[in-house]
Coordinates of C-alpha atoms in Angstrom, one line a residue:
M1 CA 0.0 0.0 0.0
Q2 CA 1.3 3.4 -1.0
L3 CA 0.7 6.2 1.5
V4 CA 0.8 9.8 0.4
R5 CA 2.4 12.3 2.7
S6 CA 1.8 16.0 2.6
L7 CA 5.4 16.6 3.7
L8 CA 7.9 19.1 2.4
I9 CA 11.1 17.1 1.5
G10 CA 14.1 19.4 1.9
S11 CA 17.8 19.0 1.7
L12 CA 20.5 21.0 3.4
G13 CA 21.3 22.8 0.2
A14 CA 17.7 23.8 -0.3
A15 CA 17.6 25.2 3.2
L16 CA 20.6 27.3 2.7
I17 CA 19.1 28.9 -0.4
G18 CA 16.7 30.7 1.9
V19 CA 19.5 32.1 4.2
P20 CA 19.7 35.9 3.9
A21 CA 22.9 37.2 2.4
E22 CA 23.6 39.2 5.6
A23 CA 22.9 36.5 8.1
A24 CA 24.5 37.2 11.5
D25 CA 26.3 35.2 14.2
F26 CA 25.5 35.8 17.9
Y27 CA 27.5 34.6 20.9
V28 CA 25.8 34.1 24.3
K29 CA 27.6 34.1 27.6
P30 CA 26.6 31.4 30.1
Q31 CA 24.9 32.2 33.4
T32 CA 27.7 30.1 35.1
A33 CA 30.9 29.5 33.3
G34 CA 32.0 25.9 32.5
P35 CA 33.3 23.3 32.4
V36 CA 30.1 21.5 32.2
G37 CA 29.9 18.3 34.3
G38 CA 27.9 15.1 33.8
T39 CA 28.9 11.4 34.0
P40 CA 30.6 10.1 30.8
L41 CA 28.3 8.0 28.6
S42 CA 29.3 4.7 27.0
S43 CA 29.2 4.3 23.3
I44 CA 26.0 2.8 22.0
S45 CA 25.7 1.9 18.3
L46 CA 22.6 2.0 16.2
Q47 CA 24.1 -0.8 14.1
A48 CA 27.4 -2.7 14.4
T49 CA 30.7 -1.3 15.5
T50 CA 31.9 -1.2 11.9
D51 CA 29.3 1.5 11.5
P52 CA 31.1 4.8 12.7
L53 CA 27.8 6.5 13.5
L54 CA 28.3 6.7 17.3
Y55 CA 32.1 6.9 17.6
P56 CA 33.8 10.2 18.2
E57 CA 35.8 11.4 15.3
G58 CA 39.5 10.5 15.5
T59 CA 39.1 7.5 17.8
D60 CA 40.5 4.1 16.9
Q61 CA 37.0 2.9 16.1
N62 CA 36.6 5.5 13.4
P63 CA 40.0 6.5 12.1
E64 CA 40.1 9.2 9.5
G65 CA 40.0 7.8 6.0
T66 CA 38.2 4.6 6.9
D67 CA 36.0 3.4 4.1
Q68 CA 32.8 2.8 5.9
T69 CA 29.3 3.7 4.7
T70 CA 26.5 4.7 7.1
A71 CA 22.8 5.2 6.7
D72 CA 22.9 8.8 5.8
E73 CA 26.2 9.0 3.9
G74 CA 25.7 10.8 0.6
T75 CA 22.4 12.3 1.6
S76 CA 22.7 14.3 4.7
G77 CA 26.4 14.8 4.6
D78 CA 26.8 14.3 8.3
V79 CA 27.3 10.7 9.0
Q80 CA 28.4 10.9 12.6
F81 CA 26.1 10.8 15.7
R82 CA 27.8 13.8 17.3
S83 CA 26.8 17.0 19.0
A84 CA 28.7 19.7 17.2
A85 CA 28.1 23.4 16.4
T86 CA 27.9 23.4 12.6
T87 CA 28.6 26.1 10.1
E88 CA 25.6 25.3 8.2
V89 CA 22.0 26.0 9.0
S90 CA 20.1 22.8 9.3
T91 CA 16.8 21.9 7.6
A92 CA 14.9 22.8 10.8
G93 CA 12.1 20.4 10.9
K94 CA 12.0 19.7 7.2
W95 CA 12.3 16.0 6.1
V96 CA 15.8 14.9 5.4
K97 CA 14.5 11.9 3.5
A98 CA 11.3 11.0 1.9
R99 CA 9.4 8.2 3.5
K100 CA 10.7 4.9 2.1
K101 CA 7.9 3.1 0.3
K102 CA 9.3 -0.4 0.8
G103 CA 6.2 -2.4 0.0
R104 CA 6.0 -4.0 -3.4
K105 CA 9.6 -3.1 -4.2
N106 CA 9.2 0.7 -4.5
T107 CA 11.4 3.2 -2.8
T108 CA 11.5 7.0 -2.7
G109 CA 14.3 8.9 -1.3
S110 CA 17.7 7.5 -0.6
T111 CA 18.5 3.9 0.2
D112 CA 20.4 2.8 3.3
T113 CA 23.6 1.0 2.7
S114 CA 24.9 0.7 6.2
G115 CA 24.1 -3.0 6.5
A116 CA 25.7 -4.2 3.3
T117 CA 28.7 -5.5 5.0
T118 CA 27.5 -5.9 8.5
A119 CA 24.2 -7.8 8.6
G120 CA 24.2 -8.4 12.3
E121 CA 25.1 -6.8 15.6
T122 CA 28.3 -8.6 16.3
A123 CA 31.3 -6.3 16.6
T124 CA 34.6 -7.0 15.1
G125 CA 36.2 -9.5 17.4
G126 CA 32.9 -10.8 18.6
T127 CA 32.0 -8.2 21.1
S128 CA 28.4 -7.2 21.6
T129 CA 27.6 -3.7 20.5
E130 CA 24.1 -3.5 22.0
G131 CA 25.1 -2.9 25.6
T132 CA 26.8 0.0 27.3
S133 CA 30.4 -0.9 27.3
T134 CA 32.5 0.5 30.1
G135 CA 35.2 3.0 29.3
G136 CA 33.3 4.4 26.3
T137 CA 33.2 8.1 25.6
S138 CA 30.1 10.3 25.6
T139 CA 28.9 11.0 22.0
G140 CA 25.7 12.7 22.8
G141 CA 26.8 16.1 24.0
T142 CA 30.3 17.1 23.2
S143 CA 31.2 19.4 20.3
T144 CA 33.4 17.3 18.1
G145 CA 33.2 18.9 14.8
G146 CA 31.6 21.5 12.6
T147 CA 33.8 24.5 13.2
S148 CA 32.3 28.0 13.0
T149 CA 34.7 29.4 10.4
G150 CA 35.9 32.0 12.8
G151 CA 32.4 33.1 13.7
T152 CA 32.1 35.4 10.8
S153 CA 28.7 36.2 9.2
T154 CA 28.2 37.4 5.6
G155 CA 27.9 41.1 5.9
G156 CA 29.9 41.6 9.1
T157 CA 28.5 42.6 12.4
S158 CA 24.9 42.5 13.6
T159 CA 22.8 45.6 13.1
G160 CA 24.0 48.4 15.2
G161 CA 27.1 46.6 16.5
T162 CA 26.0 47.0 20.1
S163 CA 22.9 46.0 22.0
T164 CA 21.4 45.8 25.5
G165 CA 23.0 42.9 27.2
G166 CA 25.8 42.4 24.8
T167 CA 28.5 44.2 22.9
S168 CA 30.1 43.6 19.6
T169 CA 33.5 42.2 20.4
G170 CA 35.1 41.5 17.1
G171 CA 37.6 39.4 19.1
T172 CA 37.5 36.3 21.3
T173 CA 34.9 34.9 23.6
T174 CA 35.5 33.5 27.1
G175 CA 36.7 30.0 26.7
G176 CA 38.7 30.6 23.6
G177 CA 36.0 30.6 20.8
T178 CA 36.4 33.5 18.3
T179 CA 33.6 35.8 17.6
A180 CA 35.0 37.9 14.8
G181 CA 32.2 39.7 13.1
G182 CA 29.6 38.6 15.6
S183 CA 28.2 40.2 18.7
T184 CA 28.4 38.8 22.3
W185 CA 25.4 38.9 24.6
G186 CA 25.1 38.6 28.3
S187 CA 22.2 36.2 28.2
F188 CA 20.0 34.3 25.7
D189 CA 16.9 36.1 26.9
A190 CA 18.5 39.5 26.2
L191 CA 19.3 38.4 22.7
M192 CA 15.8 37.2 22.0
A193 CA 14.3 40.4 23.4
S194 CA 16.5 42.6 21.2
G195 CA 14.7 41.9 18.0
Q196 CA 18.0 41.5 16.1
V197 CA 17.7 37.8 15.3
N198 CA 16.5 37.0 11.8
G199 CA 16.0 34.0 9.7
G200 CA 19.3 32.4 8.7
D201 CA 21.2 33.7 11.8
R202 CA 23.2 31.5 14.1
I203 CA 23.3 31.7 17.9
F204 CA 26.3 30.1 19.6
L205 CA 26.2 29.4 23.3
M206 CA 29.5 29.7 25.1
D207 CA 31.0 27.1 27.4
G208 CA 28.9 26.7 30.6
Y209 CA 25.4 26.6 32.1
H210 CA 22.7 28.6 30.4
G211 CA 19.6 27.9 32.5
P212 CA 16.3 27.5 30.7
I213 CA 16.3 28.3 27.0
V214 CA 13.0 29.9 25.9
V215 CA 12.1 30.7 22.3
K216 CA 8.7 32.5 22.2
D217 CA 6.9 34.4 19.5
M218 CA 9.8 34.0 17.0
K219 CA 8.5 33.1 13.6
F220 CA 11.6 33.1 11.3
T221 CA 11.3 32.8 7.6
S222 CA 14.4 30.5 7.4
P223 CA 16.1 28.3 9.9
V224 CA 17.9 29.8 12.9
L225 CA 20.6 27.6 14.5
I226 CA 21.2 27.4 18.2
A227 CA 24.3 25.4 19.1
P228 CA 27.4 25.5 21.2
V229 CA 30.5 27.4 20.1
S230 CA 32.6 24.9 18.3
G231 CA 34.9 23.1 20.7
Q232 CA 32.9 24.2 23.7
T233 CA 30.0 22.6 25.8
A234 CA 26.8 24.4 26.5
Q235 CA 24.2 23.0 29.0
A236 CA 20.6 24.1 29.4
D237 CA 18.2 23.2 32.2
S238 CA 15.4 23.0 29.7
I239 CA 14.3 24.1 26.2
L240 CA 10.9 25.6 25.6
V241 CA 9.5 26.7 22.2
M242 CA 6.2 28.5 21.9
N243 CA 4.5 30.2 18.9
S244 CA 7.7 30.0 16.9
S245 CA 8.9 28.5 13.6
N246 CA 12.2 27.6 11.8
V247 CA 14.5 26.9 14.7
T248 CA 17.2 24.2 15.0
F249 CA 18.7 23.2 18.3
N250 CA 21.9 21.2 17.8
G251 CA 24.5 19.8 20.1
L252 CA 23.4 21.0 23.5
K253 CA 23.4 19.2 26.8
V254 CA 20.0 19.3 28.5
W255 CA 19.3 18.2 32.1
A256 CA 18.0 19.6 35.4
T257 CA 20.6 21.1 37.7
S258 CA 18.5 20.9 40.9
A259 CA 19.2 18.1 43.4
N260 CA 16.0 16.3 42.4
A261 CA 14.9 16.5 38.8
G262 CA 11.2 16.2 39.6
S263 CA 8.8 15.6 36.7
G264 CA 7.9 17.4 33.5
A265 CA 9.4 17.7 30.1
L266 CA 13.0 18.9 29.7
I267 CA 12.4 19.8 26.0
R268 CA 8.9 21.0 25.0
S269 CA 7.3 22.6 22.0
Y270 CA 3.6 23.6 21.8
T271 CA 0.9 23.3 19.2
N272 CA 1.5 26.8 17.7
T273 CA 5.1 25.8 16.6
R274 CA 6.2 24.4 13.3
D275 CA 9.4 23.5 11.5
I276 CA 11.5 22.9 14.7
N277 CA 14.4 20.5 14.7
F278 CA 16.1 19.0 17.8
T279 CA 19.2 17.1 16.8
G280 CA 22.4 15.8 18.5
L281 CA 21.2 16.7 22.0
D282 CA 22.5 14.9 25.1
V283 CA 19.3 14.7 27.2
R284 CA 19.3 13.4 30.8
A285 CA 17.1 13.7 33.9
V286 CA 20.1 14.8 35.9
A287 CA 23.8 15.2 35.2
N288 CA 24.6 11.8 36.7
S289 CA 22.0 9.9 34.6
G290 CA 24.8 7.8 33.2
N291 CA 24.7 6.0 36.5
Y292 CA 21.1 5.0 36.2
M293 CA 21.9 1.3 36.4
S294 CA 22.8 1.7 40.0
W295 CA 19.8 3.9 40.9
S296 CA 17.4 2.8 43.6
Q297 CA 13.7 3.0 43.2
T298 CA 13.7 6.2 45.3
E299 CA 16.2 7.8 42.9
W300 CA 14.2 6.8 39.9
L301 CA 11.1 8.2 41.4
A302 CA 12.9 11.5 42.2
N303 CA 14.1 11.8 38.6
Q304 CA 10.9 11.2 36.6
R305 CA 11.7 13.7 33.8
V306 CA 10.4 13.4 30.3
G307 CA 13.0 13.9 27.6
F308 CA 10.9 15.4 24.8
Q309 CA 7.3 16.4 24.7
V310 CA 6.9 18.0 21.3
D311 CA 3.7 19.3 19.7
G312 CA 3.3 21.4 16.6
T313 CA 3.7 20.6 12.9
N314 CA 6.9 19.3 11.1
I315 CA 8.8 18.7 14.3
S316 CA 12.0 16.6 13.9
V317 CA 13.7 14.8 16.8
T318 CA 16.8 13.2 15.3
K319 CA 20.2 11.8 16.4
N320 CA 19.7 12.5 20.1
R321 CA 20.9 10.5 23.1
L322 CA 18.5 10.2 26.0
T323 CA 19.7 8.7 29.3
G324 CA 18.0 7.9 32.6
L325 CA 14.6 9.4 32.0
Y326 CA 11.0 8.4 32.7
H327 CA 9.5 8.9 29.2
G328 CA 11.9 9.4 26.3
I329 CA 10.2 11.1 23.3
L330 CA 6.5 12.0 23.3
S331 CA 5.5 13.4 19.9
L332 CA 2.0 14.8 19.8
G333 CA 1.7 16.7 16.5
G334 CA 1.4 15.8 12.9
N335 CA 4.2 15.2 10.3
A336 CA 6.7 14.4 13.0
L337 CA 10.1 12.7 12.3
I338 CA 11.6 10.6 15.2
E339 CA 14.7 9.2 13.7
E340 CA 18.1 7.7 14.9
N341 CA 17.6 8.5 18.5
I342 CA 18.9 6.3 21.4
V343 CA 16.8 6.0 24.6
D344 CA 19.0 4.2 27.1
G345 CA 17.5 3.6 30.6
F346 CA 13.9 4.6 31.0
A347 CA 10.9 3.7 33.2
G348 CA 7.8 4.9 31.3
D349 CA 7.5 4.7 27.5
G350 CA 10.5 4.9 25.2
M351 CA 8.6 6.7 22.5
R352 CA 5.1 7.8 21.6
A353 CA 3.7 9.3 18.4
L354 CA 0.1 10.5 18.3
G355 CA 0.0 12.8 15.3
D356 CA -0.9 11.8 11.7
N357 CA 1.7 11.3 9.0
S358 CA 4.6 10.6 11.4
I359 CA 7.7 8.5 11.0
I360 CA 9.5 6.6 13.7
R361 CA 12.6 5.2 12.1
R362 CA 16.0 3.7 13.0
N363 CA 15.8 4.3 16.8
K364 CA 17.1 2.2 19.6
V365 CA 15.3 1.8 22.9
Q366 CA 16.9 -0.3 25.6
N367 CA 17.1 -1.0 29.4
C368 CA 13.7 -0.6 30.9
F369 CA 12.9 -0.2 34.6
Q370 CA 9.7 -0.9 36.6
I371 CA 9.4 1.8 39.3
N372 CA 5.6 2.1 39.5
K373 CA 2.4 0.5 38.2
N374 CA 3.0 1.8 34.6
H375 CA 3.3 -0.8 31.9
A376 CA 6.2 0.3 29.8
D377 CA 6.2 0.4 26.0
A378 CA 9.1 0.8 23.7
F379 CA 6.7 2.6 21.4
Q380 CA 3.1 3.5 22.0
S381 CA 0.4 5.4 20.1
F382 CA -3.3 6.1 20.8
S383 CA -6.0 8.2 19.2
R384 CA -7.6 11.3 20.6
G385 CA -11.0 12.7 19.8
P386 CA -12.2 16.3 19.9
T387 CA -12.0 16.3 23.7
G388 CA -8.6 14.7 23.8
K389 CA -9.9 11.5 25.4
P390 CA -7.8 8.4 24.3
G391 CA -9.5 6.0 22.0
T392 CA -12.1 8.4 20.5
G393 CA -10.4 9.3 17.2
T394 CA -8.2 7.9 14.5
V395 CA -4.5 8.1 14.0
H396 CA -3.6 8.1 10.3
N397 CA -0.4 7.1 8.4
L398 CA 2.2 6.1 11.0
T399 CA 5.4 4.3 9.8
I400 CA 7.3 2.5 12.5
E401 CA 10.4 1.0 10.8
D402 CA 14.0 -0.2 11.2
N403 CA 13.9 0.2 15.0
K404 CA 15.5 -1.9 17.7
F405 CA 13.5 -2.3 20.9
F406 CA 15.4 -4.2 23.6
E407 CA 14.0 -4.8 27.1
W408 CA 17.4 -5.3 28.6
V409 CA 21.0 -5.4 27.2
S410 CA 23.1 -5.0 30.3
S411 CA 25.1 -7.9 31.6
A412 CA 24.1 -6.9 35.1
S413 CA 20.9 -8.1 36.7
N414 CA 18.6 -5.6 38.5
P415 CA 15.5 -6.1 40.6
L416 CA 13.9 -3.1 38.9
R417 CA 14.1 -4.6 35.4
C418 CA 10.8 -4.2 33.6
K419 CA 8.9 -6.5 31.2
L420 CA 8.8 -4.3 28.1
Q421 CA 6.0 -4.2 25.6
G422 CA 7.2 -3.5 22.1
V423 CA 4.8 -1.7 19.8
G424 CA 1.6 -1.1 21.8
M425 CA -1.3 0.6 20.0
F426 CA -4.3 -0.1 22.1
D427 CA -6.7 2.8 21.8
G428 CA -7.5 3.2 18.1
M429 CA -8.6 3.5 15.5
F430 CA -5.4 3.3 13.5
D431 CA -5.6 3.8 9.7
G432 CA -2.7 3.3 7.3
I433 CA -0.2 2.0 9.8
I434 CA 3.1 0.3 8.6
V435 CA 5.2 -1.6 11.1
R436 CA 8.2 -3.2 9.3
N437 CA 11.8 -4.2 9.8
N438 CA 11.8 -3.8 13.6
V439 CA 13.6 -6.1 16.1
I440 CA 11.7 -6.4 19.4
I441 CA 13.2 -8.5 22.2
S442 CA 11.1 -8.6 25.4
R443 CA 9.4 -10.7 28.0
A444 CA 5.9 -9.0 27.9
Y445 CA 2.8 -10.2 26.1
H446 CA 2.6 -7.5 23.4
G447 CA 5.4 -7.6 20.9
I448 CA 3.3 -5.8 18.3
T449 CA -0.3 -5.2 19.0
I450 CA -2.8 -2.9 17.2
A451 CA -6.3 -2.7 18.6
G452 CA -8.5 -1.2 15.9
A453 CA -6.3 -1.4 12.7
L454 CA -7.5 -0.4 9.3
N455 CA -5.5 -0.6 6.0
S456 CA -2.3 -1.6 7.7
Q457 CA 0.8 -3.8 7.4
I458 CA 2.9 -5.7 9.9
V459 CA 5.7 -7.1 7.8
N460 CA 9.2 -8.4 8.2
N461 CA 9.6 -7.9 11.9
T462 CA 11.6 -10.0 14.4
V463 CA 9.7 -10.4 17.6
I464 CA 11.4 -12.7 20.1
S465 CA 11.3 -13.6 23.8
A466 CA 14.2 -12.1 25.8
L467 CA 14.4 -15.5 27.5
G468 CA 15.8 -17.0 24.4
K469 CA 13.4 -19.9 24.2
A470 CA 10.0 -21.0 22.9
D471 CA 7.2 -19.2 24.7
R472 CA 3.7 -17.9 24.2
Y473 CA 4.8 -14.3 24.0
P474 CA 5.8 -11.7 23.0
W475 CA 3.2 -11.9 20.2
I476 CA 2.0 -10.1 17.1
K477 CA -1.7 -9.4 17.3
V478 CA -4.4 -7.4 15.6
A479 CA -7.5 -7.0 17.7
P480 CA -10.8 -5.1 17.8
H481 CA -11.0 -1.6 19.2
K482 CA -12.0 -1.6 22.9
N483 CA -15.4 -0.4 21.8
G484 CA -15.8 -3.5 19.6
T485 CA -15.0 -2.0 16.2
L486 CA -13.3 -4.7 14.2
S487 CA -10.0 -4.4 12.5
N488 CA -10.1 -4.6 8.7
N489 CA -7.8 -4.9 5.7
V490 CA -4.6 -5.8 7.5
T491 CA -1.6 -7.9 6.3
I492 CA 0.7 -9.8 8.8
A493 CA 3.4 -11.4 6.7
N494 CA 7.1 -12.4 6.7
N495 CA 7.6 -12.0 10.4
M496 CA 9.9 -14.1 12.7
A497 CA 7.9 -14.2 16.0
T498 CA 7.6 -16.2 19.2
N499 CA 3.8 -16.2 18.6
I500 CA 1.2 -14.7 16.3
K501 CA -2.3 -14.3 17.8
S502 CA -4.2 -13.4 14.7
I503 CA -5.5 -15.7 11.9
T504 CA -6.6 -15.0 8.3
D505 CA -10.1 -13.8 8.1
P506 CA -11.4 -13.2 4.5
T507 CA -14.5 -11.5 5.7
R508 CA -12.5 -8.6 7.1
N509 CA -9.6 -8.9 4.6
I510 CA -7.2 -10.0 7.4
L511 CA -4.3 -11.9 5.9
V512 CA -1.7 -13.8 8.0
T513 CA 0.8 -15.5 5.8
D514 CA 4.5 -16.5 5.4
N515 CA 5.4 -16.1 9.0
V516 CA 7.8 -18.3 11.1
I517 CA 7.0 -19.2 14.7
V518 CA 10.3 -19.4 16.4
K519 CA 10.6 -22.4 18.7
S520 CA 14.4 -22.4 19.1
P521 CA 15.9 -18.9 18.8
G522 CA 19.4 -20.2 19.0
A523 CA 18.9 -22.3 15.9
E524 CA 17.5 -19.4 13.9
F525 CA 19.6 -16.4 14.7
A526 CA 23.4 -15.7 14.4
S527 CA 23.9 -14.9 18.1
I528 CA 21.1 -14.1 20.6
A529 CA 23.8 -13.7 23.3
Q530 CA 25.3 -10.9 21.2
F531 CA 21.9 -9.5 20.2
D532 CA 22.6 -10.4 16.6
Y533 CA 19.2 -11.3 15.1
S534 CA 20.4 -11.8 11.6
L535 CA 19.7 -15.3 10.3
K536 CA 21.8 -18.4 10.2
S537 CA 22.0 -20.0 6.8
T538 CA 20.0 -22.9 8.2
S539 CA 17.2 -20.7 9.6
N540 CA 13.6 -21.4 8.6
G541 CA 13.4 -17.8 7.6
A542 CA 16.3 -17.8 5.1
N543 CA 15.0 -17.3 1.5
T544 CA 11.5 -18.3 2.5
G545 CA 9.7 -15.0 2.5
N546 CA 7.0 -13.8 0.1
A547 CA 8.3 -11.0 -2.2
K548 CA 4.8 -9.6 -2.6
Y549 CA 4.8 -8.3 1.0
A550 CA 8.5 -7.7 1.6
P551 CA 9.9 -4.2 1.9
A552 CA 12.5 -3.3 -0.6
D553 CA 15.3 -3.3 2.0
D554 CA 15.9 -4.5 5.5
I555 CA 16.6 -2.9 8.9
A556 CA 20.2 -2.2 7.9
G557 CA 19.5 -1.0 4.4
V558 CA 20.4 -4.3 2.6
L559 CA 18.3 -4.6 -0.6
R560 CA 15.9 -7.6 -0.8
P561 CA 16.2 -10.2 -2.0
R562 CA 19.8 -11.4 -1.8
G563 CA 18.9 -15.0 -2.6
K564 CA 16.1 -16.7 -4.5
A565 CA 13.5 -15.1 -2.2
P566 CA 13.5 -12.5 0.6
D567 CA 14.3 -13.6 4.1
I568 CA 11.7 -13.6 6.8
G569 CA 12.2 -11.1 9.7
A570 CA 13.9 -7.8 9.9
Y571 CA 17.3 -8.9 8.4
E572 CA 18.0 -9.9 4.8
S573 CA 20.9 -12.2 5.5
F574 CA 21.1 -14.6 2.5

């Protein structure tokens, strides 16, 4: 089924066309000078360790000149998962890629090639890449690239040269970053109140703590970048966007600096916002969220912060690292892009998307904790009617693809470990839903469940018990809405699953075909101990899928089929 999106597909070059010729650079002093603290974070890869996506530049894992291809190479131009002040203005909420129409062998946009040489998750030398390895470096918040070309802006200094709260320095900032041709301000609020920021401008935050960042009533005609000064680290207590458009936040660290984080969203945008992009942020409940594995229940309850709660139109949340939070990413508005984020250590829901025409793609959610009576989902959606009551409307055109949802990847045991539901969509209706190429490993009932599904596909997913043995769950299931409305016109095909709770029903056009029920995971997959769910050559899923229902490529971007027929499950291995 081909779904039509009313989305503006933009590239970086297209965005730059709209930048005014006299765009200005602004430099903002911190409330408290750095250095910024925070526990180091271990490296976590979206793919295998041969994919340089999450390694800092210049490390042994990603030496300069290494010939390695990643998911976005050749399309976005920035293939590293890094938090850097860039010299380019980002596409600010515009789609970096068109939605991939994988069904029936059609694609639009660019094709992933990251998995062409690394089908599984096993690192070179046989080391697991799914866990949080000790001794790793933080890749979520440090500025590791994207120099600011001396801080110059075309046209020279900002209008007037001086302003309340800041003077044009023409020289160096505190911390060593140059601001030639820019102006330096005493606070972010003073700069916003000055009226001097226009579309295409760049705002660089100096090393240190900046408190809450608020963008209100700022409707720019082209993207404005807010990022750290290159080589410096800027931290904010929170980010709030209201009645604004065309803003990109890149490379900041965001966490509460109070003793107890409390509750509420660290990063929030409201319904009257549009074309906002959050990328490369290091988001934590508190500075020491990297220690979440040793937190007690009391500590978890004290730090129930939400990472992102974003509403509005064309909101992008991409390439962010979220650590030690309650909920990870809550997306409420339409045309949202949730892509290539890592949610590591959480106690609520990893991700939600409630708005029409949204994409949830290539994310990793892992290490779930049970701290209250909440049932945790890696991904959840529900409809809302005119009053906002769940289950009283219809969600249209969601794509959930190429994600990895792991209940637990740590080698350490923990009494707070949760039983994670994978894709939970319980309060429909849901019309035009595509769930494909996902790997879901859990001990809960619901691997993929849609209650009230219309015109939808659940294809080529791998849904397996975290216990590594035959079981009754997690399952794939399509059910009626809670009000009794039946699901209709749904295909469940080419899945590797512990169980499938639906059967073919011609009266409602429900088709369940070409799936493999996994009785012995060790016999099917390359290495469940290493979280490598690519197939063995002897797997029942190898070359046995139905090409009619298979997406054009797999979770790692490998084109289907490689053999006589597509493989069943998320990976195309043979």
